[in-house]
Amino acid sequence: MNGNWVYILVAGFFEVLWVIGLKHSSNGWMWLGTIVAIFLSFAFLIRASKQLPLGTVYAVFTGIGTMGTVLIEILIFGEPFKWIKLLLILILLAGIVGLKVITKDMDTKGEAA
């Protein structure tokens, strides 16, 4: 895994934080943390998109965010667990892994390497 994929993972991590922050923030400090998470999430997303195809980057980013948010809501905030959710998360994860496997880095001219 090269650094560009790490940027997507970090961006997805911060996406989960800010999405949860939007729902659960209750004071100024929590809102400030949410705003910082939004900024960092998009900063890492933009960095990753410089060397990987934008469509792939965005699909993986939103997939990680969706998967992470659903899991955190179930594990920490008590959202009801349903087997169908787990199945759909596993399908989403398979899609993310598939995109990672078939995607090549781009050189500085934007062509596939």
Short mmCIF file of N, CA and C in Angstrom, two decimals:
data_model
loop_
_atom_site.label_atom_id
_atom_site.label_comp_id
_atom_site.label_asym_id
_atom_site.label_seq_id
_atom_site.Cartn_x
_atom_site.Cartn_y
_atom_site.Cartn_z
N MET A 1 0.86 -1.18 0.00
CA MET A 1 0.00 0.00 0.00
C MET A 1 0.89 1.23 0.00
N ASN A 2 0.68 2.10 -0.97
CA ASN A 2 1.49 3.30 -1.02
C ASN A 2 0.84 4.42 -0.21
N GLY A 3 1.55 5.52 -0.10
CA GLY A 3 1.11 6.64 0.72
C GLY A 3 -0.22 7.23 0.31
N ASN A 4 -0.54 7.19 -0.98
CA ASN A 4 -1.81 7.76 -1.43
C ASN A 4 -3.01 7.02 -0.85
N TRP A 5 -2.90 5.71 -0.71
CA TRP A 5 -3.98 4.94 -0.10
C TRP A 5 -4.07 5.22 1.39
N VAL A 6 -2.93 5.46 2.02
CA VAL A 6 -2.95 5.84 3.44
C VAL A 6 -3.69 7.16 3.61
N TYR A 7 -3.47 8.11 2.67
CA TYR A 7 -4.19 9.38 2.73
C TYR A 7 -5.70 9.16 2.67
N ILE A 8 -6.14 8.23 1.83
CA ILE A 8 -7.58 7.95 1.75
C ILE A 8 -8.09 7.37 3.06
N LEU A 9 -7.33 6.44 3.65
CA LEU A 9 -7.75 5.85 4.93
C LEU A 9 -7.85 6.92 6.01
N VAL A 10 -6.87 7.81 6.07
CA VAL A 10 -6.89 8.88 7.07
C VAL A 10 -8.07 9.82 6.80
N ALA A 11 -8.29 10.15 5.53
CA ALA A 11 -9.43 11.01 5.17
C ALA A 11 -10.75 10.35 5.60
N GLY A 12 -10.87 9.05 5.38
CA GLY A 12 -12.07 8.33 5.78
C GLY A 12 -12.25 8.31 7.29
N PHE A 13 -11.15 8.17 8.03
CA PHE A 13 -11.20 8.22 9.49
C PHE A 13 -11.76 9.56 9.96
N PHE A 14 -11.22 10.65 9.40
CA PHE A 14 -11.70 11.97 9.79
C PHE A 14 -13.14 12.22 9.32
N GLU A 15 -13.52 11.59 8.21
CA GLU A 15 -14.91 11.71 7.77
C GLU A 15 -15.86 11.10 8.80
N VAL A 16 -15.50 9.94 9.31
CA VAL A 16 -16.32 9.31 10.35
C VAL A 16 -16.45 10.25 11.55
N LEU A 17 -15.33 10.85 11.95
CA LEU A 17 -15.37 11.76 13.10
C LEU A 17 -16.30 12.95 12.86
N TRP A 18 -16.20 13.55 11.67
CA TRP A 18 -17.04 14.74 11.48
C TRP A 18 -18.50 14.41 11.27
N VAL A 19 -18.80 13.28 10.66
CA VAL A 19 -20.20 12.89 10.50
C VAL A 19 -20.83 12.63 11.87
N ILE A 20 -20.10 11.92 12.73
CA ILE A 20 -20.59 11.68 14.08
C ILE A 20 -20.68 12.99 14.85
N GLY A 21 -19.70 13.88 14.63
CA GLY A 21 -19.73 15.19 15.27
C GLY A 21 -20.95 16.00 14.88
N LEU A 22 -21.36 15.92 13.61
CA LEU A 22 -22.55 16.64 13.17
C LEU A 22 -23.79 16.20 13.94
N LYS A 23 -23.85 14.92 14.26
CA LYS A 23 -25.03 14.40 14.95
C LYS A 23 -24.95 14.59 16.46
N HIS A 24 -23.76 14.46 17.04
CA HIS A 24 -23.65 14.37 18.50
C HIS A 24 -23.00 15.57 19.18
N SER A 25 -22.52 16.56 18.44
CA SER A 25 -21.88 17.71 19.08
C SER A 25 -22.90 18.50 19.90
N SER A 26 -22.47 18.87 21.11
CA SER A 26 -23.40 19.56 22.00
C SER A 26 -22.82 20.83 22.62
N ASN A 27 -21.56 21.14 22.30
CA ASN A 27 -20.97 22.37 22.83
C ASN A 27 -19.96 22.91 21.82
N GLY A 28 -19.42 24.07 22.11
CA GLY A 28 -18.51 24.74 21.19
C GLY A 28 -17.26 23.94 20.88
N TRP A 29 -16.70 23.28 21.88
CA TRP A 29 -15.47 22.51 21.65
C TRP A 29 -15.72 21.32 20.73
N MET A 30 -16.86 20.68 20.92
CA MET A 30 -17.19 19.55 20.05
C MET A 30 -17.43 20.02 18.62
N TRP A 31 -18.07 21.17 18.46
CA TRP A 31 -18.27 21.72 17.12
C TRP A 31 -16.94 22.12 16.50
N LEU A 32 -16.04 22.67 17.30
CA LEU A 32 -14.71 23.02 16.79
C LEU A 32 -13.99 21.76 16.31
N GLY A 33 -14.07 20.68 17.10
CA GLY A 33 -13.47 19.41 16.69
C GLY A 33 -14.06 18.89 15.40
N THR A 34 -15.37 19.06 15.24
CA THR A 34 -16.05 18.64 14.01
C THR A 34 -15.53 19.43 12.81
N ILE A 35 -15.38 20.73 12.99
CA ILE A 35 -14.87 21.59 11.90
C ILE A 35 -13.44 21.21 11.53
N VAL A 36 -12.61 20.94 12.54
CA VAL A 36 -11.22 20.52 12.27
C VAL A 36 -11.22 19.19 11.53
N ALA A 37 -12.09 18.26 11.94
CA ALA A 37 -12.17 16.96 11.27
C ALA A 37 -12.61 17.11 9.81
N ILE A 38 -13.54 18.02 9.54
CA ILE A 38 -13.97 18.28 8.16
C ILE A 38 -12.78 18.78 7.35
N PHE A 39 -12.06 19.75 7.88
CA PHE A 39 -10.91 20.30 7.17
C PHE A 39 -9.86 19.22 6.89
N LEU A 40 -9.50 18.44 7.92
CA LEU A 40 -8.47 17.40 7.74
C LEU A 40 -8.95 16.32 6.77
N SER A 41 -10.21 15.96 6.86
CA SER A 41 -10.75 14.94 5.97
C SER A 41 -10.59 15.35 4.51
N PHE A 42 -10.97 16.57 4.19
CA PHE A 42 -10.88 17.01 2.80
C PHE A 42 -9.44 17.32 2.39
N ALA A 43 -8.60 17.73 3.32
CA ALA A 43 -7.19 17.95 2.99
C ALA A 43 -6.53 16.64 2.56
N PHE A 44 -6.78 15.56 3.30
CA PHE A 44 -6.22 14.26 2.94
C PHE A 44 -6.86 13.72 1.66
N LEU A 45 -8.15 13.96 1.48
CA LEU A 45 -8.84 13.53 0.27
C LEU A 45 -8.24 14.20 -0.96
N ILE A 46 -8.02 15.50 -0.88
CA ILE A 46 -7.42 16.24 -2.00
C ILE A 46 -6.02 15.73 -2.29
N ARG A 47 -5.25 15.47 -1.25
CA ARG A 47 -3.88 14.98 -1.42
C ARG A 47 -3.88 13.63 -2.15
N ALA A 48 -4.77 12.74 -1.76
CA ALA A 48 -4.84 11.42 -2.40
C ALA A 48 -5.26 11.53 -3.85
N SER A 49 -6.14 12.48 -4.16
CA SER A 49 -6.67 12.59 -5.52
C SER A 49 -5.65 13.14 -6.51
N LYS A 50 -4.52 13.61 -6.02
CA LYS A 50 -3.48 14.11 -6.93
C LYS A 50 -2.76 12.97 -7.66
N GLN A 51 -2.76 11.77 -7.07
CA GLN A 51 -2.04 10.65 -7.67
C GLN A 51 -2.91 9.45 -7.99
N LEU A 52 -4.17 9.47 -7.58
CA LEU A 52 -5.08 8.36 -7.86
C LEU A 52 -6.30 8.92 -8.59
N PRO A 53 -6.99 8.10 -9.37
CA PRO A 53 -8.18 8.58 -10.08
C PRO A 53 -9.24 9.11 -9.11
N LEU A 54 -9.77 10.27 -9.41
CA LEU A 54 -10.71 10.94 -8.51
C LEU A 54 -11.94 10.10 -8.22
N GLY A 55 -12.49 9.44 -9.22
CA GLY A 55 -13.67 8.61 -9.00
C GLY A 55 -13.41 7.50 -8.00
N THR A 56 -12.26 6.87 -8.11
CA THR A 56 -11.89 5.81 -7.18
C THR A 56 -11.67 6.38 -5.79
N VAL A 57 -10.94 7.49 -5.71
CA VAL A 57 -10.67 8.11 -4.41
C VAL A 57 -11.97 8.45 -3.70
N TYR A 58 -12.89 9.08 -4.42
CA TYR A 58 -14.14 9.50 -3.79
C TYR A 58 -15.00 8.30 -3.40
N ALA A 59 -15.04 7.28 -4.24
CA ALA A 59 -15.83 6.08 -3.91
C ALA A 59 -15.29 5.39 -2.66
N VAL A 60 -13.97 5.26 -2.57
CA VAL A 60 -13.37 4.62 -1.40
C VAL A 60 -13.58 5.49 -0.17
N PHE A 61 -13.39 6.80 -0.31
CA PHE A 61 -13.58 7.75 0.79
C PHE A 61 -14.99 7.65 1.36
N THR A 62 -15.99 7.70 0.51
CA THR A 62 -17.37 7.64 1.01
C THR A 62 -17.71 6.26 1.55
N GLY A 63 -17.12 5.22 0.95
CA GLY A 63 -17.34 3.87 1.46
C GLY A 63 -16.78 3.69 2.86
N ILE A 64 -15.56 4.17 3.07
CA ILE A 64 -14.95 4.09 4.40
C ILE A 64 -15.78 4.90 5.40
N GLY A 65 -16.20 6.08 4.99
CA GLY A 65 -17.00 6.92 5.87
C GLY A 65 -18.32 6.28 6.24
N THR A 66 -18.99 5.71 5.26
CA THR A 66 -20.27 5.05 5.50
C THR A 66 -20.10 3.85 6.41
N MET A 67 -19.13 3.01 6.08
CA MET A 67 -18.89 1.81 6.86
C MET A 67 -18.51 2.17 8.30
N GLY A 68 -17.59 3.09 8.45
CA GLY A 68 -17.14 3.49 9.78
C GLY A 68 -18.24 4.11 10.61
N THR A 69 -19.04 4.96 9.98
CA THR A 69 -20.12 5.63 10.71
C THR A 69 -21.16 4.62 11.19
N VAL A 70 -21.55 3.70 10.34
CA VAL A 70 -22.53 2.68 10.74
C VAL A 70 -21.98 1.84 11.88
N LEU A 71 -20.73 1.41 11.78
CA LEU A 71 -20.15 0.58 12.84
C LEU A 71 -20.05 1.33 14.16
N ILE A 72 -19.62 2.58 14.13
CA ILE A 72 -19.51 3.37 15.36
C ILE A 72 -20.89 3.61 15.97
N GLU A 73 -21.87 3.90 15.14
CA GLU A 73 -23.23 4.11 15.65
C GLU A 73 -23.74 2.84 16.34
N ILE A 74 -23.43 1.67 15.80
CA ILE A 74 -23.87 0.42 16.42
C ILE A 74 -23.07 0.14 17.69
N LEU A 75 -21.74 0.23 17.61
CA LEU A 75 -20.88 -0.17 18.72
C LEU A 75 -20.87 0.82 19.88
N ILE A 76 -20.98 2.10 19.60
CA ILE A 76 -20.83 3.10 20.66
C ILE A 76 -22.16 3.77 21.02
N PHE A 77 -22.97 4.07 20.03
CA PHE A 77 -24.17 4.87 20.30
C PHE A 77 -25.46 4.06 20.36
N GLY A 78 -25.35 2.74 20.31
CA GLY A 78 -26.50 1.88 20.57
C GLY A 78 -27.53 1.76 19.46
N GLU A 79 -27.14 2.08 18.23
CA GLU A 79 -28.07 1.85 17.12
C GLU A 79 -28.30 0.35 17.00
N PRO A 80 -29.53 -0.08 16.73
CA PRO A 80 -29.81 -1.52 16.67
C PRO A 80 -28.96 -2.24 15.61
N PHE A 81 -28.45 -3.41 15.98
CA PHE A 81 -27.68 -4.24 15.06
C PHE A 81 -28.65 -5.06 14.22
N LYS A 82 -28.38 -5.11 12.93
CA LYS A 82 -29.15 -5.96 12.02
C LYS A 82 -28.17 -6.71 11.14
N TRP A 83 -28.43 -7.98 10.92
CA TRP A 83 -27.53 -8.79 10.10
C TRP A 83 -27.41 -8.26 8.68
N ILE A 84 -28.49 -7.70 8.17
CA ILE A 84 -28.44 -7.17 6.81
C ILE A 84 -27.44 -6.01 6.72
N LYS A 85 -27.35 -5.21 7.78
CA LYS A 85 -26.36 -4.12 7.80
C LYS A 85 -24.95 -4.69 7.71
N LEU A 86 -24.69 -5.75 8.48
CA LEU A 86 -23.37 -6.37 8.44
C LEU A 86 -23.07 -6.92 7.05
N LEU A 87 -24.04 -7.58 6.44
CA LEU A 87 -23.85 -8.11 5.09
C LEU A 87 -23.55 -6.99 4.10
N LEU A 88 -24.30 -5.91 4.17
CA LEU A 88 -24.08 -4.79 3.25
C LEU A 88 -22.74 -4.11 3.49
N ILE A 89 -22.31 -4.02 4.74
CA ILE A 89 -20.99 -3.46 5.04
C ILE A 89 -19.90 -4.35 4.45
N LEU A 90 -20.06 -5.66 4.55
CA LEU A 90 -19.07 -6.57 3.98
C LEU A 90 -19.03 -6.45 2.46
N ILE A 91 -20.17 -6.27 1.82
CA ILE A 91 -20.20 -6.05 0.37
C ILE A 91 -19.49 -4.75 0.02
N LEU A 92 -19.75 -3.70 0.80
CA LEU A 92 -19.08 -2.42 0.60
C LEU A 92 -17.57 -2.57 0.76
N LEU A 93 -17.15 -3.29 1.79
CA LEU A 93 -15.72 -3.53 2.01
C LEU A 93 -15.11 -4.28 0.83
N ALA A 94 -15.81 -5.26 0.30
CA ALA A 94 -15.31 -5.99 -0.87
C ALA A 94 -15.13 -5.06 -2.05
N GLY A 95 -16.06 -4.13 -2.24
CA GLY A 95 -15.93 -3.15 -3.32
C GLY A 95 -14.73 -2.24 -3.13
N ILE A 96 -14.49 -1.81 -1.89
CA ILE A 96 -13.34 -0.95 -1.60
C ILE A 96 -12.04 -1.70 -1.89
N VAL A 97 -11.95 -2.94 -1.43
CA VAL A 97 -10.75 -3.74 -1.69
C VAL A 97 -10.58 -3.95 -3.19
N GLY A 98 -11.67 -4.23 -3.89
CA GLY A 98 -11.60 -4.42 -5.33
C GLY A 98 -11.09 -3.18 -6.05
N LEU A 99 -11.57 -2.01 -5.67
CA LEU A 99 -11.08 -0.77 -6.28
C LEU A 99 -9.60 -0.57 -6.00
N LYS A 100 -9.17 -0.91 -4.80
CA LYS A 100 -7.75 -0.76 -4.45
C LYS A 100 -6.90 -1.66 -5.32
N VAL A 101 -7.36 -2.89 -5.52
CA VAL A 101 -6.58 -3.87 -6.28
C VAL A 101 -6.44 -3.47 -7.74
N ILE A 102 -7.49 -2.93 -8.34
CA ILE A 102 -7.43 -2.65 -9.78
C ILE A 102 -6.95 -1.25 -10.13
N THR A 103 -6.75 -0.39 -9.13
CA THR A 103 -6.38 1.00 -9.41
C THR A 103 -4.88 1.17 -9.41
N LYS A 104 -4.39 1.84 -10.45
CA LYS A 104 -2.97 2.15 -10.56
C LYS A 104 -2.77 3.62 -10.24
N ASP A 105 -1.58 3.94 -9.70
CA ASP A 105 -1.22 5.34 -9.46
C ASP A 105 -1.06 6.03 -10.80
N MET A 106 -1.22 7.34 -10.79
CA MET A 106 -1.02 8.13 -12.00
C MET A 106 0.29 8.89 -11.86
N ASP A 107 0.96 9.10 -12.99
CA ASP A 107 2.17 9.92 -12.94
C ASP A 107 1.77 11.39 -12.86
N THR A 108 2.72 12.26 -12.88
CA THR A 108 2.43 13.69 -12.70
C THR A 108 1.62 14.27 -13.85
N LYS A 109 1.57 13.62 -15.00
CA LYS A 109 0.78 14.10 -16.12
C LYS A 109 -0.66 13.62 -16.05
N GLY A 110 -0.98 12.76 -15.07
CA GLY A 110 -2.35 12.29 -14.91
C GLY A 110 -2.66 11.03 -15.68
N GLU A 111 -1.65 10.38 -16.26
CA GLU A 111 -1.87 9.15 -16.99
C GLU A 111 -1.61 7.97 -16.08
N ALA A 112 -2.22 6.83 -16.39
CA ALA A 112 -2.00 5.64 -15.58
C ALA A 112 -0.54 5.23 -15.65
N ALA A 113 0.00 4.84 -14.50
CA ALA A 113 1.42 4.45 -14.44
C ALA A 113 1.60 3.02 -14.88
#
